[in-house]
Amino acid sequence: MGCCGSTERTKREWKPLEDRSCTDLPWFLLFTVFCVGMGSICGFTIATGGAGRLVFGYDSYGNTCGQRNEQIEGVRLSGLDQTDKKYVFFLDPCNIDIVQRKIKSMALCVSLCPDEELKTYQDLKRFAMHNGSELCSYELAGHKYPSLPERFDKCPKLPVPPSKSLPVFNRCTPVDISCYAKFAEAVVTFVSDNSVLHRLIGGVIASKEIIVGLCLLALGDDLISMFVISSISGMLDRYKQYGQICTHWGTRWNYYHAYPIVSDVHEEDNAQALLVYAIAATVFTVILLLLMLFMRKRVALTIALFHVAGKVFIHLPLLTLQPFCTFLALLLFWMYWGLVLLFLGTTGNPVQNEETGLTEFRLTGTLQYMTWYHAVGLIWISEFILACQQMTVAGAVVTYYYTRDKTRLPVTPILSSVLRLMRYHLGTVAKGSFIITLVKIPRLMLMYVHNQLKGKENAFARCMLKTCICCLWCLEKCLNYLNQNAYAATAINSTSFCTSARDAFVILVENALRVAAINAVGDFVLFLGKILIVTSTAFAGVLLLNYQRDYAEWVLPLIIVCLFAFLVAHCFLSIFEIVVDVLFLCFAIDTKYNDGTPGKEFYMDKALMVIYVKIWHTGGILLKWEIICVSILDKNINATCKVLVPCFMS
């Protein structure tokens, strides 16, 4: 039984970019229905008042502020007309449950937030009489506040700090953030010495301009690195080595330059940190030199692919915008998803909390599964967006590879790839992203269980959980790689996901050694590129912060800059990695089904042709040789040379 239900496997005939038809249409319909379900959840929260409660706020009796309310059975003081009371006021706004992320304080709807500090119950009475805003529970009369015995439980905790309403969400929020001292204290309990935290924060504030500048520098380094890696691909290994060596000696120079001017303990710590960084750079450089020495032969094909990938980016410069487009799409979806999740938190049936006595809205019965549905939607749609990026890049690269005359490329090949994706292959990316979702959900669930049971489970259970999580992670990475090649096969032949995955898998298995070499060397080189971008950014940061004497703490600013540099480098070089992988699949298909004879001419680039002849067809025992003239333009001598290309026996 074949992958898609075929009873026998037929030999695939590759026809690049010739025929185009819709693929995996049922999965597109299924994904459309799922997205409609996601939208229905948002509509349900709006129709049932959950969105209104989030925006306008509600009190502890279930009344939405700023509107008329219906009586809730079994809840006293519900069903009040709060049309003139548009703001939510918390009697004790600092009573925050950090673990459950909830405010335990009683909430009331008031007509005006107190704009001045109220120290006594007489001040509460005066505020209620003058402004008509009663800050105690509804059943208490404002003119009796100072004499009522219930004032200690049903009036705000004194002194009442001055507050203002939030711009959109009408909550009275204390102006003085010291009100949240308990919350801040809980957040920083991991810091034993508060002076360390103050110094770190002070260093960030003092160096904010440098941090922004270094982040922009990292962004520029990423754009430059993508073209530098490809344009000097013949010197790629030396480029990485020189970068590491320069970083190492530059750090040592900065250490010896900074050490004599040490004036206090903090600067001495920074100088010692520079020395440690220089030693680490030295060790890493030595390891890098040794690895490049032993893997120099296997780098050849990777270098050629990187060289061709550089040409792809030269002809298709808009590929560099793909990370921005994908990030923007993910950001917009995550914002929508988070907003609907907040809506769900205020949707459902009113339930009285036995611990606090406050009325809360919770989803009960079958409605509680909407949260799980919404959570699955976060994973599937996020993976769908990432899969669309992979399919778009693959389609553009395939168009470049299988266009013999590069001057006749489509005017907008990336836009053409996007249109082909939307017209024919949305079902394919929906199916591929769903498979990743099926693996990711149990892994995330196991990670959640592991975190919940941390310190409670025995050693065997902990080992089993970690083993399962690791296995699922490895499976997810393998499926991601196979999916990416399946998308490339779909872009070439317009076949369904299963057929494309099977064909790509066969090609990869037949070229297992090449795949291993490309992935090992290519991933390692790209990893070095990320490290180079991070280290160069960090080195520039050390140079700048070395002369920033307002604060001596560099740790947090450098960590922020390095994290940003690594994330941006990962996004950009991941696009480069996708291009290289798609080029290799096209190259493998090209060498399998073409031999250079008339009617079966190679599509590959001239750089790949040279490597193909040098590595696989010199010094070996060949079944048959034919002299085929291949014009290769040598830019150095501006001449044409002839090479021997094997003709495989059919």
XYZ file of C-alpha atoms in Angstrom, residues 25-41 373 377 380-381 430:
22
model
C -7.694 19.729 -1.491
C -9.467 17.822 1.376
C -6.815 19.043 3.797
C -7.323 22.600 2.624
C -11.034 22.246 3.307
C -10.302 20.723 6.716
C -7.942 23.568 7.590
C -10.524 26.099 6.419
C -13.156 24.513 8.658
C -10.695 24.563 11.562
C -9.990 28.272 11.021
C -13.730 28.933 10.894
C -13.935 27.172 14.255
C -11.209 29.458 15.615
C -13.157 32.465 14.414
C -16.352 31.053 15.920
C -14.683 30.941 19.337
C -9.280 23.799 20.651
C -5.003 26.311 16.877
C -1.256 24.317 13.943
C -1.677 27.816 12.510
C -1.861 22.409 5.908
